[in-house]
Amino acid sequence: KRTGSIFGPPGAAKLVYFIDDLNLPEVDPYGTQSAIALLRQHVDYGHWYDTHKLALKTVDDCQYVSALNPTAGSFSVNARLQRHFSTFAVGMPSASSLITIYQTFLDGH
């Protein structure tokens, strides 16, 4: 908490949230995902609305990085949220590549 209704990391620090399996929240009958809608509200507007205190809660100096689960979930992300992200598709490395990568780390210790 910084002041009153403004939240964020202390001082001049920045905060990066990693959201794993972004596509896993269940799609409701209206075609939305409530957890994703809450995240999108912060990214779009920079704040959340506290319904108990009837006040805005601003969150500053935050960034989001996410990953999708290719084997489960809805297999899509709301376009209104996805527009805020750069999308990269990275395939799983081969077994020989993984051995080379991890062997390099193990040889160094």
PDB file of C-alpha atoms in Angstrom:
ATOM      1  CA  LYS A   1       0.000   0.000   0.000  1.00  0.00           C
ATOM      2  CA  ARG A   2       1.371   3.364  -0.955  1.00  0.00           C
ATOM      3  CA  THR A   3      -1.256   5.912   0.002  1.00  0.00           C
ATOM      4  CA  GLY A   4      -4.988   5.786   0.651  1.00  0.00           C
ATOM      5  CA  SER A   5      -6.372   3.778  -2.247  1.00  0.00           C
ATOM      6  CA  ILE A   6      -3.133   3.472  -4.282  1.00  0.00           C
ATOM      7  CA  PHE A   7      -1.323   0.137  -4.142  1.00  0.00           C
ATOM      8  CA  GLY A   8       1.927  -1.071  -5.687  1.00  0.00           C
ATOM      9  CA  PRO A   9       5.476  -2.175  -4.904  1.00  0.00           C
ATOM     10  CA  PRO A  10       7.477   0.019  -2.502  1.00  0.00           C
ATOM     11  CA  GLY A  11       9.513   2.949  -3.747  1.00  0.00           C
ATOM     12  CA  ALA A  12      10.449   3.008  -7.413  1.00  0.00           C
ATOM     13  CA  ALA A  13      10.290  -0.786  -7.738  1.00  0.00           C
ATOM     14  CA  LYS A  14       8.259  -2.537 -10.416  1.00  0.00           C
ATOM     15  CA  LEU A  15       6.222  -5.697  -9.909  1.00  0.00           C
ATOM     16  CA  VAL A  16       5.890  -8.460 -12.514  1.00  0.00           C
ATOM     17  CA  TYR A  17       3.138 -11.046 -12.035  1.00  0.00           C
ATOM     18  CA  PHE A  18       3.573 -14.407 -13.737  1.00  0.00           C
ATOM     19  CA  ILE A  19       0.213 -16.024 -14.467  1.00  0.00           C
ATOM     20  CA  ASP A  20       0.572 -19.678 -15.341  1.00  0.00           C
ATOM     21  CA  ASP A  21      -2.175 -21.497 -17.272  1.00  0.00           C
ATOM     22  CA  LEU A  22      -4.057 -18.322 -18.197  1.00  0.00           C
ATOM     23  CA  ASN A  23      -6.511 -20.326 -20.308  1.00  0.00           C
ATOM     24  CA  LEU A  24      -7.625 -22.638 -17.470  1.00  0.00           C
ATOM     25  CA  PRO A  25     -10.485 -20.648 -15.847  1.00  0.00           C
ATOM     26  CA  GLU A  26     -13.805 -22.215 -16.745  1.00  0.00           C
ATOM     27  CA  VAL A  27     -15.915 -20.434 -19.347  1.00  0.00           C
ATOM     28  CA  ASP A  28     -19.307 -19.508 -17.881  1.00  0.00           C
ATOM     29  CA  PRO A  29     -22.632 -19.699 -19.762  1.00  0.00           C
ATOM     30  CA  TYR A  30     -22.123 -16.116 -20.983  1.00  0.00           C
ATOM     31  CA  GLY A  31     -18.845 -16.993 -22.696  1.00  0.00           C
ATOM     32  CA  THR A  32     -16.658 -15.118 -20.185  1.00  0.00           C
ATOM     33  CA  GLN A  33     -14.097 -16.134 -17.599  1.00  0.00           C
ATOM     34  CA  SER A  34     -14.553 -14.124 -14.393  1.00  0.00           C
ATOM     35  CA  ALA A  35     -10.899 -14.411 -13.299  1.00  0.00           C
ATOM     36  CA  ILE A  36      -9.770 -13.161 -16.706  1.00  0.00           C
ATOM     37  CA  ALA A  37     -12.334 -10.349 -16.610  1.00  0.00           C
ATOM     38  CA  LEU A  38     -10.842  -9.124 -13.327  1.00  0.00           C
ATOM     39  CA  LEU A  39      -7.339  -9.191 -14.800  1.00  0.00           C
ATOM     40  CA  ARG A  40      -8.532  -7.404 -17.944  1.00  0.00           C
ATOM     41  CA  GLN A  41     -10.177  -4.688 -15.849  1.00  0.00           C
ATOM     42  CA  HIS A  42      -6.854  -3.896 -14.192  1.00  0.00           C
ATOM     43  CA  VAL A  43      -4.907  -3.931 -17.459  1.00  0.00           C
ATOM     44  CA  ASP A  44      -7.499  -1.754 -19.236  1.00  0.00           C
ATOM     45  CA  TYR A  45      -8.253   0.756 -16.489  1.00  0.00           C
ATOM     46  CA  GLY A  46      -5.421   0.490 -13.943  1.00  0.00           C
ATOM     47  CA  HIS A  47      -7.746  -0.076 -11.007  1.00  0.00           C
ATOM     48  CA  TRP A  48     -10.334  -2.307  -9.389  1.00  0.00           C
ATOM     49  CA  TYR A  49     -13.558  -1.210  -7.803  1.00  0.00           C
ATOM     50  CA  ASP A  50     -14.099  -2.212  -4.172  1.00  0.00           C
ATOM     51  CA  THR A  51     -17.794  -3.024  -3.847  1.00  0.00           C
ATOM     52  CA  HIS A  52     -17.641  -3.137  -0.026  1.00  0.00           C
ATOM     53  CA  LYS A  53     -16.146   0.342   0.446  1.00  0.00           C
ATOM     54  CA  LEU A  54     -17.595   1.730  -2.805  1.00  0.00           C
ATOM     55  CA  ALA A  55     -14.205   3.108  -3.810  1.00  0.00           C
ATOM     56  CA  LEU A  56     -11.538   2.650  -6.483  1.00  0.00           C
ATOM     57  CA  LYS A  57      -8.324   0.792  -5.662  1.00  0.00           C
ATOM     58  CA  THR A  58      -5.555   1.832  -8.022  1.00  0.00           C
ATOM     59  CA  VAL A  59      -2.631  -0.541  -8.604  1.00  0.00           C
ATOM     60  CA  ASP A  60       0.485   1.063 -10.122  1.00  0.00           C
ATOM     61  CA  ASP A  61       3.801  -0.205 -11.524  1.00  0.00           C
ATOM     62  CA  CYS A  62       2.632  -3.757 -12.322  1.00  0.00           C
ATOM     63  CA  GLN A  63       3.195  -5.872 -15.413  1.00  0.00           C
ATOM     64  CA  TYR A  64       1.841  -9.295 -16.360  1.00  0.00           C
ATOM     65  CA  VAL A  65       3.565 -12.244 -18.029  1.00  0.00           C
ATOM     66  CA  SER A  66       1.545 -15.366 -18.695  1.00  0.00           C
ATOM     67  CA  ALA A  67       1.692 -18.864 -20.139  1.00  0.00           C
ATOM     68  CA  LEU A  68      -1.031 -21.093 -21.553  1.00  0.00           C
ATOM     69  CA  ASN A  69      -1.577 -24.779 -20.976  1.00  0.00           C
ATOM     70  CA  PRO A  70      -1.721 -26.422 -24.431  1.00  0.00           C
ATOM     71  CA  THR A  71      -3.342 -29.630 -23.136  1.00  0.00           C
ATOM     72  CA  ALA A  72      -6.239 -28.281 -21.029  1.00  0.00           C
ATOM     73  CA  GLY A  73      -8.509 -25.310 -20.614  1.00  0.00           C
ATOM     74  CA  SER A  74     -10.483 -23.285 -23.108  1.00  0.00           C
ATOM     75  CA  PHE A  75      -7.684 -23.164 -25.762  1.00  0.00           C
ATOM     76  CA  SER A  76      -8.431 -19.483 -26.348  1.00  0.00           C
ATOM     77  CA  VAL A  77      -8.040 -16.206 -24.498  1.00  0.00           C
ATOM     78  CA  ASN A  78     -10.431 -13.290 -24.605  1.00  0.00           C
ATOM     79  CA  ALA A  79      -9.317 -11.013 -27.455  1.00  0.00           C
ATOM     80  CA  ARG A  80      -9.830  -7.942 -25.243  1.00  0.00           C
ATOM     81  CA  LEU A  81      -7.185  -9.279 -22.863  1.00  0.00           C
ATOM     82  CA  GLN A  82      -4.899 -10.811 -25.483  1.00  0.00           C
ATOM     83  CA  ARG A  83      -4.431  -7.458 -27.208  1.00  0.00           C
ATOM     84  CA  HIS A  84      -2.326  -6.338 -24.226  1.00  0.00           C
ATOM     85  CA  PHE A  85       0.151  -9.211 -24.642  1.00  0.00           C
ATOM     86  CA  SER A  86       2.772 -10.117 -27.220  1.00  0.00           C
ATOM     87  CA  THR A  87       2.104 -13.705 -28.245  1.00  0.00           C
ATOM     88  CA  PHE A  88       4.876 -16.234 -28.861  1.00  0.00           C
ATOM     89  CA  ALA A  89       4.452 -19.909 -29.703  1.00  0.00           C
ATOM     90  CA  VAL A  90       7.387 -22.007 -28.532  1.00  0.00           C
ATOM     91  CA  GLY A  91       7.570 -25.731 -29.193  1.00  0.00           C
ATOM     92  CA  MET A  92       8.969 -28.270 -26.773  1.00  0.00           C
ATOM     93  CA  PRO A  93      12.664 -28.978 -27.472  1.00  0.00           C
ATOM     94  CA  SER A  94      13.675 -32.485 -28.541  1.00  0.00           C
ATOM     95  CA  ALA A  95      15.040 -34.975 -26.017  1.00  0.00           C
ATOM     96  CA  SER A  96      18.604 -34.546 -27.300  1.00  0.00           C
ATOM     97  CA  SER A  97      18.337 -30.750 -26.990  1.00  0.00           C
ATOM     98  CA  LEU A  98      17.094 -31.054 -23.398  1.00  0.00           C
ATOM     99  CA  ILE A  99      19.980 -33.345 -22.533  1.00  0.00           C
ATOM    100  CA  THR A 100      22.456 -30.855 -24.008  1.00  0.00           C
ATOM    101  CA  ILE A 101      20.893 -27.945 -22.101  1.00  0.00           C
ATOM    102  CA  TYR A 102      20.725 -29.652 -18.712  1.00  0.00           C
ATOM    103  CA  GLN A 103      24.097 -31.371 -19.107  1.00  0.00           C
ATOM    104  CA  THR A 104      25.677 -27.936 -19.579  1.00  0.00           C
ATOM    105  CA  PHE A 105      24.262 -26.834 -16.221  1.00  0.00           C
ATOM    106  CA  LEU A 106      25.274 -30.049 -14.484  1.00  0.00           C
ATOM    107  CA  ASP A 107      28.822 -29.941 -15.868  1.00  0.00           C
ATOM    108  CA  GLY A 108      29.250 -26.452 -14.423  1.00  0.00           C
ATOM    109  CA  HIS A 109      28.669 -27.620 -10.848  1.00  0.00           C
TER     110      HIS A 109
END
